């Protein structure tokens, strides 16, 4: 098997875990945050810069790479690792979330999903088998079953129908996938916000015995409390000896809440997306660098950060870059935001090791200002 998970420690005061995820392209220490390189690039960054920040694994997107430049071309180039010059582990999602977010541009059938490209309107069809075929060609270390991500809110009937279809598709993905020695295939637990559906989904997927499991359909607009409730009863249903991946979360509070409930892996476009809009994450909360009050502020973005950006540049300079539309501004804020979350996860792992994660969370929340918002 391509993927092996070693559970090193379970926290005494919560469900957090320390582990090691072994992949064909290296070992990943968990819990981990994965930067997103949607189109085979983490926006504004070189792969070497991403690695230097401490990133151990990145995520790329099956749907986008299928449309451009095409999985056949990437396979011809030697696979995604060689094509983008990233030598560490890569996880690719199945394309399900992107396809289902197309709304009226797609039609769901039992065979798969017919959709129109958001680029040129051309018609395409992705089935569970096609999704695996694309990911096999990409050559990523971890690949995902094709699933349906239900919107929030949705009816119980729709969530049940969707969850059952996702399980049937997972069986088809497993049957079609052949590169078990090179790529680990994860099943995705669905069921919206309904406990019995989540429990049924988890049971059915665990019976299929995947090397790892993802929890999908969260962070789609539901209240934080509801996400935490779903995680509270879902993660214990997944095997202790396999990695658990919460899809699409990346704010500091969501990372804390996920890890505390037993999640090992998370990803999100948030740190790079908001960076390009001039928003930075700091130890004292979010900061919008475009604001006029920073025009003569010659301090660094975060007084407690030692990233490249904070070591060398002031708030005033970075604000100037954004005001004159210089690309360096987006690069510097991206470097900082990624470093901030990667370092946060390092500190979380250290806190788990020292049995003080809840204490560290409390310290972080107070400084970040989360308690002030409640």
PDB file of C-alpha atoms in Angstrom, residues 79-236:
ATOM      1  CA  UNK A  79       3.288  13.267 -13.700  1.00  0.00           C
ATOM      2  CA  UNK A  80       2.241  16.193 -11.545  1.00  0.00           C
ATOM      3  CA  UNK A  81       5.340  16.143  -9.299  1.00  0.00           C
ATOM      4  CA  UNK A  82       7.683  16.543 -12.241  1.00  0.00           C
ATOM      5  CA  UNK A  83       5.383  18.895 -14.161  1.00  0.00           C
ATOM      6  CA  UNK A  84       5.250  21.439 -11.311  1.00  0.00           C
ATOM      7  CA  UNK A  85       8.669  20.665  -9.795  1.00  0.00           C
ATOM      8  CA  UNK A  86       7.260  19.732  -6.379  1.00  0.00           C
ATOM      9  CA  UNK A  87       9.107  16.767  -4.933  1.00  0.00           C
ATOM     10  CA  UNK A  88       7.037  16.262  -1.776  1.00  0.00           C
ATOM     11  CA  UNK A  89       3.679  14.519  -1.340  1.00  0.00           C
ATOM     12  CA  UNK A  90       0.632  15.737  -3.270  1.00  0.00           C
ATOM     13  CA  UNK A  91      -3.051  15.141  -2.557  1.00  0.00           C
ATOM     14  CA  UNK A  92      -5.589  15.643  -5.325  1.00  0.00           C
ATOM     15  CA  UNK A  93      -9.289  16.052  -4.667  1.00  0.00           C
ATOM     16  CA  UNK A  94     -11.713  14.192  -6.901  1.00  0.00           C
ATOM     17  CA  UNK A  95     -13.188  17.225  -8.642  1.00  0.00           C
ATOM     18  CA  UNK A  96     -16.539  16.577  -6.960  1.00  0.00           C
ATOM     19  CA  UNK A  97     -16.732  19.830  -5.011  1.00  0.00           C
ATOM     20  CA  UNK A  98     -15.913  21.960  -8.063  1.00  0.00           C
ATOM     21  CA  UNK A  99     -18.339  20.078 -10.307  1.00  0.00           C
ATOM     22  CA  UNK A 100     -21.185  20.351  -7.814  1.00  0.00           C
ATOM     23  CA  UNK A 101     -20.510  24.041  -7.187  1.00  0.00           C
ATOM     24  CA  UNK A 102     -21.317  24.687 -10.850  1.00  0.00           C
ATOM     25  CA  UNK A 103     -25.040  24.743 -10.007  1.00  0.00           C
ATOM     26  CA  UNK A 104     -27.131  24.956 -13.166  1.00  0.00           C
ATOM     27  CA  UNK A 105     -24.117  24.051 -15.310  1.00  0.00           C
ATOM     28  CA  UNK A 106     -24.253  20.380 -14.239  1.00  0.00           C
ATOM     29  CA  UNK A 107     -26.591  17.374 -14.229  1.00  0.00           C
ATOM     30  CA  UNK A 108     -26.140  14.579 -11.706  1.00  0.00           C
ATOM     31  CA  UNK A 109     -26.836  11.036 -12.865  1.00  0.00           C
ATOM     32  CA  UNK A 110     -26.096   7.647 -11.347  1.00  0.00           C
ATOM     33  CA  UNK A 111     -23.361   7.153 -13.956  1.00  0.00           C
ATOM     34  CA  UNK A 112     -21.649  10.433 -13.042  1.00  0.00           C
ATOM     35  CA  UNK A 113     -21.979  14.147 -13.656  1.00  0.00           C
ATOM     36  CA  UNK A 114     -22.399  15.984 -16.943  1.00  0.00           C
ATOM     37  CA  UNK A 115     -21.259  19.587 -16.711  1.00  0.00           C
ATOM     38  CA  UNK A 116     -20.352  22.606 -18.759  1.00  0.00           C
ATOM     39  CA  UNK A 117     -16.870  24.059 -18.381  1.00  0.00           C
ATOM     40  CA  UNK A 118     -16.773  27.370 -16.531  1.00  0.00           C
ATOM     41  CA  UNK A 119     -14.063  28.404 -19.021  1.00  0.00           C
ATOM     42  CA  UNK A 120     -15.681  27.983 -22.431  1.00  0.00           C
ATOM     43  CA  UNK A 121     -19.034  26.289 -21.865  1.00  0.00           C
ATOM     44  CA  UNK A 122     -17.947  23.004 -23.456  1.00  0.00           C
ATOM     45  CA  UNK A 123     -19.709  19.861 -22.196  1.00  0.00           C
ATOM     46  CA  UNK A 124     -17.848  17.227 -20.175  1.00  0.00           C
ATOM     47  CA  UNK A 125     -18.680  14.105 -18.194  1.00  0.00           C
ATOM     48  CA  UNK A 126     -16.906  12.847 -15.086  1.00  0.00           C
ATOM     49  CA  UNK A 127     -17.816   9.496 -13.587  1.00  0.00           C
ATOM     50  CA  UNK A 128     -16.181   7.852 -10.578  1.00  0.00           C
ATOM     51  CA  UNK A 129     -14.040   5.875 -12.993  1.00  0.00           C
ATOM     52  CA  UNK A 130     -13.085   8.991 -14.961  1.00  0.00           C
ATOM     53  CA  UNK A 131     -12.093  10.820 -11.786  1.00  0.00           C
ATOM     54  CA  UNK A 132      -9.774   7.954 -10.817  1.00  0.00           C
ATOM     55  CA  UNK A 133      -8.403   7.790 -14.359  1.00  0.00           C
ATOM     56  CA  UNK A 134      -7.513  11.498 -14.207  1.00  0.00           C
ATOM     57  CA  UNK A 135      -5.919  11.186 -10.773  1.00  0.00           C
ATOM     58  CA  UNK A 136      -3.989   8.083 -11.820  1.00  0.00           C
ATOM     59  CA  UNK A 137      -2.551  10.099 -14.707  1.00  0.00           C
ATOM     60  CA  UNK A 138      -1.648  12.975 -12.390  1.00  0.00           C
ATOM     61  CA  UNK A 139       0.286  10.568 -10.166  1.00  0.00           C
ATOM     62  CA  UNK A 140      -0.542  12.236  -6.838  1.00  0.00           C
ATOM     63  CA  UNK A 141       0.287  10.347  -3.641  1.00  0.00           C
ATOM     64  CA  UNK A 142      -3.221  10.579  -2.182  1.00  0.00           C
ATOM     65  CA  UNK A 143      -6.320  10.568  -4.371  1.00  0.00           C
ATOM     66  CA  UNK A 144      -9.967  10.997  -3.432  1.00  0.00           C
ATOM     67  CA  UNK A 145     -13.124   9.105  -4.283  1.00  0.00           C
ATOM     68  CA  UNK A 146     -15.591  10.977  -6.468  1.00  0.00           C
ATOM     69  CA  UNK A 147     -18.348  12.257  -4.195  1.00  0.00           C
ATOM     70  CA  UNK A 148     -21.221  14.699  -4.055  1.00  0.00           C
ATOM     71  CA  UNK A 149     -20.821  17.634  -1.688  1.00  0.00           C
ATOM     72  CA  UNK A 150     -24.302  18.642  -0.566  1.00  0.00           C
ATOM     73  CA  UNK A 151     -25.079  22.324   0.008  1.00  0.00           C
ATOM     74  CA  UNK A 152     -26.102  23.779   3.357  1.00  0.00           C
ATOM     75  CA  UNK A 153     -28.888  23.713   4.156  1.00  0.00           C
ATOM     76  CA  UNK A 154     -30.463  20.790   2.329  1.00  0.00           C
ATOM     77  CA  UNK A 155     -33.356  18.452   3.031  1.00  0.00           C
ATOM     78  CA  UNK A 156     -32.928  15.121   4.781  1.00  0.00           C
ATOM     79  CA  UNK A 157     -34.236  13.310   1.698  1.00  0.00           C
ATOM     80  CA  UNK A 158     -31.717  14.960  -0.611  1.00  0.00           C
ATOM     81  CA  UNK A 159     -28.845  14.393   1.843  1.00  0.00           C
ATOM     82  CA  UNK A 160     -29.758  10.692   2.155  1.00  0.00           C
ATOM     83  CA  UNK A 161     -29.991  10.170  -1.595  1.00  0.00           C
ATOM     84  CA  UNK A 162     -26.698  11.994  -2.119  1.00  0.00           C
ATOM     85  CA  UNK A 163     -24.906  10.108   0.657  1.00  0.00           C
ATOM     86  CA  UNK A 164     -26.011   6.739  -0.674  1.00  0.00           C
ATOM     87  CA  UNK A 165     -24.890   7.696  -4.184  1.00  0.00           C
ATOM     88  CA  UNK A 166     -21.527   8.821  -2.804  1.00  0.00           C
ATOM     89  CA  UNK A 167     -21.095   5.371  -1.210  1.00  0.00           C
ATOM     90  CA  UNK A 168     -21.941   3.613  -4.466  1.00  0.00           C
ATOM     91  CA  UNK A 169     -19.481   5.841  -6.278  1.00  0.00           C
ATOM     92  CA  UNK A 170     -16.818   5.054  -3.651  1.00  0.00           C
ATOM     93  CA  UNK A 171     -17.221   1.341  -4.402  1.00  0.00           C
ATOM     94  CA  UNK A 172     -16.784   2.037  -8.108  1.00  0.00           C
ATOM     95  CA  UNK A 173     -13.697   4.163  -7.436  1.00  0.00           C
ATOM     96  CA  UNK A 174     -12.120   1.402  -5.374  1.00  0.00           C
ATOM     97  CA  UNK A 175     -12.859  -1.208  -8.015  1.00  0.00           C
ATOM     98  CA  UNK A 176     -11.371   0.947 -10.779  1.00  0.00           C
ATOM     99  CA  UNK A 177      -8.244   2.063  -8.897  1.00  0.00           C
ATOM    100  CA  UNK A 178      -5.267  -0.211  -9.582  1.00  0.00           C
ATOM    101  CA  UNK A 179      -2.186   1.764  -8.442  1.00  0.00           C
ATOM    102  CA  UNK A 180      -2.463   0.856  -4.756  1.00  0.00           C
ATOM    103  CA  UNK A 181       1.330   0.653  -4.397  1.00  0.00           C
ATOM    104  CA  UNK A 182       1.725   4.210  -5.727  1.00  0.00           C
ATOM    105  CA  UNK A 183      -1.451   6.069  -4.717  1.00  0.00           C
ATOM    106  CA  UNK A 184      -3.603   5.861  -1.603  1.00  0.00           C
ATOM    107  CA  UNK A 185      -7.357   6.264  -2.199  1.00  0.00           C
ATOM    108  CA  UNK A 186      -9.438   7.966   0.520  1.00  0.00           C
ATOM    109  CA  UNK A 187     -13.181   7.567   0.989  1.00  0.00           C
ATOM    110  CA  UNK A 188     -15.235  10.687   1.808  1.00  0.00           C
ATOM    111  CA  UNK A 189     -17.879  10.677   4.554  1.00  0.00           C
ATOM    112  CA  UNK A 190     -20.981  12.662   3.592  1.00  0.00           C
ATOM    113  CA  UNK A 191     -24.482  13.057   5.027  1.00  0.00           C
ATOM    114  CA  UNK A 192     -24.859  16.812   5.483  1.00  0.00           C
ATOM    115  CA  UNK A 193     -25.718  17.776   9.085  1.00  0.00           C
ATOM    116  CA  UNK A 194     -27.751  14.643   9.865  1.00  0.00           C
ATOM    117  CA  UNK A 195     -26.195  12.351  12.444  1.00  0.00           C
ATOM    118  CA  UNK A 196     -27.745   9.077  11.285  1.00  0.00           C
ATOM    119  CA  UNK A 197     -26.636   9.747   7.696  1.00  0.00           C
ATOM    120  CA  UNK A 198     -23.075  10.569   8.787  1.00  0.00           C
ATOM    121  CA  UNK A 199     -22.986   7.400  10.875  1.00  0.00           C
ATOM    122  CA  UNK A 200     -24.262   5.277   7.993  1.00  0.00           C
ATOM    123  CA  UNK A 201     -21.810   6.858   5.555  1.00  0.00           C
ATOM    124  CA  UNK A 202     -18.868   6.287   7.907  1.00  0.00           C
ATOM    125  CA  UNK A 203     -19.876   2.660   8.544  1.00  0.00           C
ATOM    126  CA  UNK A 204     -20.278   1.862   4.840  1.00  0.00           C
ATOM    127  CA  UNK A 205     -16.940   3.452   3.919  1.00  0.00           C
ATOM    128  CA  UNK A 206     -15.054   1.829   6.799  1.00  0.00           C
ATOM    129  CA  UNK A 207     -16.412  -1.526   5.585  1.00  0.00           C
ATOM    130  CA  UNK A 208     -14.785  -0.775   2.218  1.00  0.00           C
ATOM    131  CA  UNK A 209     -11.426  -0.498   4.029  1.00  0.00           C
ATOM    132  CA  UNK A 210      -9.775   2.563   2.465  1.00  0.00           C
ATOM    133  CA  UNK A 211      -6.227   3.598   3.496  1.00  0.00           C
ATOM    134  CA  UNK A 212      -7.629   6.903   4.801  1.00  0.00           C
ATOM    135  CA  UNK A 213     -10.872   8.817   5.247  1.00  0.00           C
ATOM    136  CA  UNK A 214     -12.005  12.355   4.535  1.00  0.00           C
ATOM    137  CA  UNK A 215     -14.931  14.221   6.059  1.00  0.00           C
ATOM    138  CA  UNK A 216     -16.623  16.250   3.348  1.00  0.00           C
ATOM    139  CA  UNK A 217     -19.612  18.565   3.234  1.00  0.00           C
ATOM    140  CA  UNK A 218     -18.506  20.787   6.118  1.00  0.00           C
ATOM    141  CA  UNK A 219     -17.382  24.411   6.113  1.00  0.00           C
ATOM    142  CA  UNK A 220     -20.035  25.054   3.454  1.00  0.00           C
ATOM    143  CA  UNK A 221     -21.842  27.848   5.287  1.00  0.00           C
ATOM    144  CA  UNK A 222     -23.052  26.091   8.430  1.00  0.00           C
ATOM    145  CA  UNK A 223     -22.442  27.667  11.877  1.00  0.00           C
ATOM    146  CA  UNK A 224     -19.151  26.747  13.532  1.00  0.00           C
ATOM    147  CA  UNK A 225     -21.015  25.064  16.396  1.00  0.00           C
ATOM    148  CA  UNK A 226     -22.784  22.753  13.953  1.00  0.00           C
ATOM    149  CA  UNK A 227     -19.528  21.798  12.231  1.00  0.00           C
ATOM    150  CA  UNK A 228     -18.008  20.965  15.616  1.00  0.00           C
ATOM    151  CA  UNK A 229     -21.056  18.893  16.544  1.00  0.00           C
ATOM    152  CA  UNK A 230     -20.772  16.834  13.346  1.00  0.00           C
ATOM    153  CA  UNK A 231     -17.055  16.283  13.967  1.00  0.00           C
ATOM    154  CA  UNK A 232     -17.744  15.277  17.577  1.00  0.00           C
ATOM    155  CA  UNK A 233     -19.735  12.234  16.508  1.00  0.00           C
ATOM    156  CA  UNK A 234     -18.108  11.524  13.124  1.00  0.00           C
ATOM    157  CA  UNK A 235     -14.356  11.269  13.809  1.00  0.00           C
ATOM    158  CA  UNK A 236     -14.751   8.541  16.486  1.00  0.00           C
TER     159      UNK A 236
END
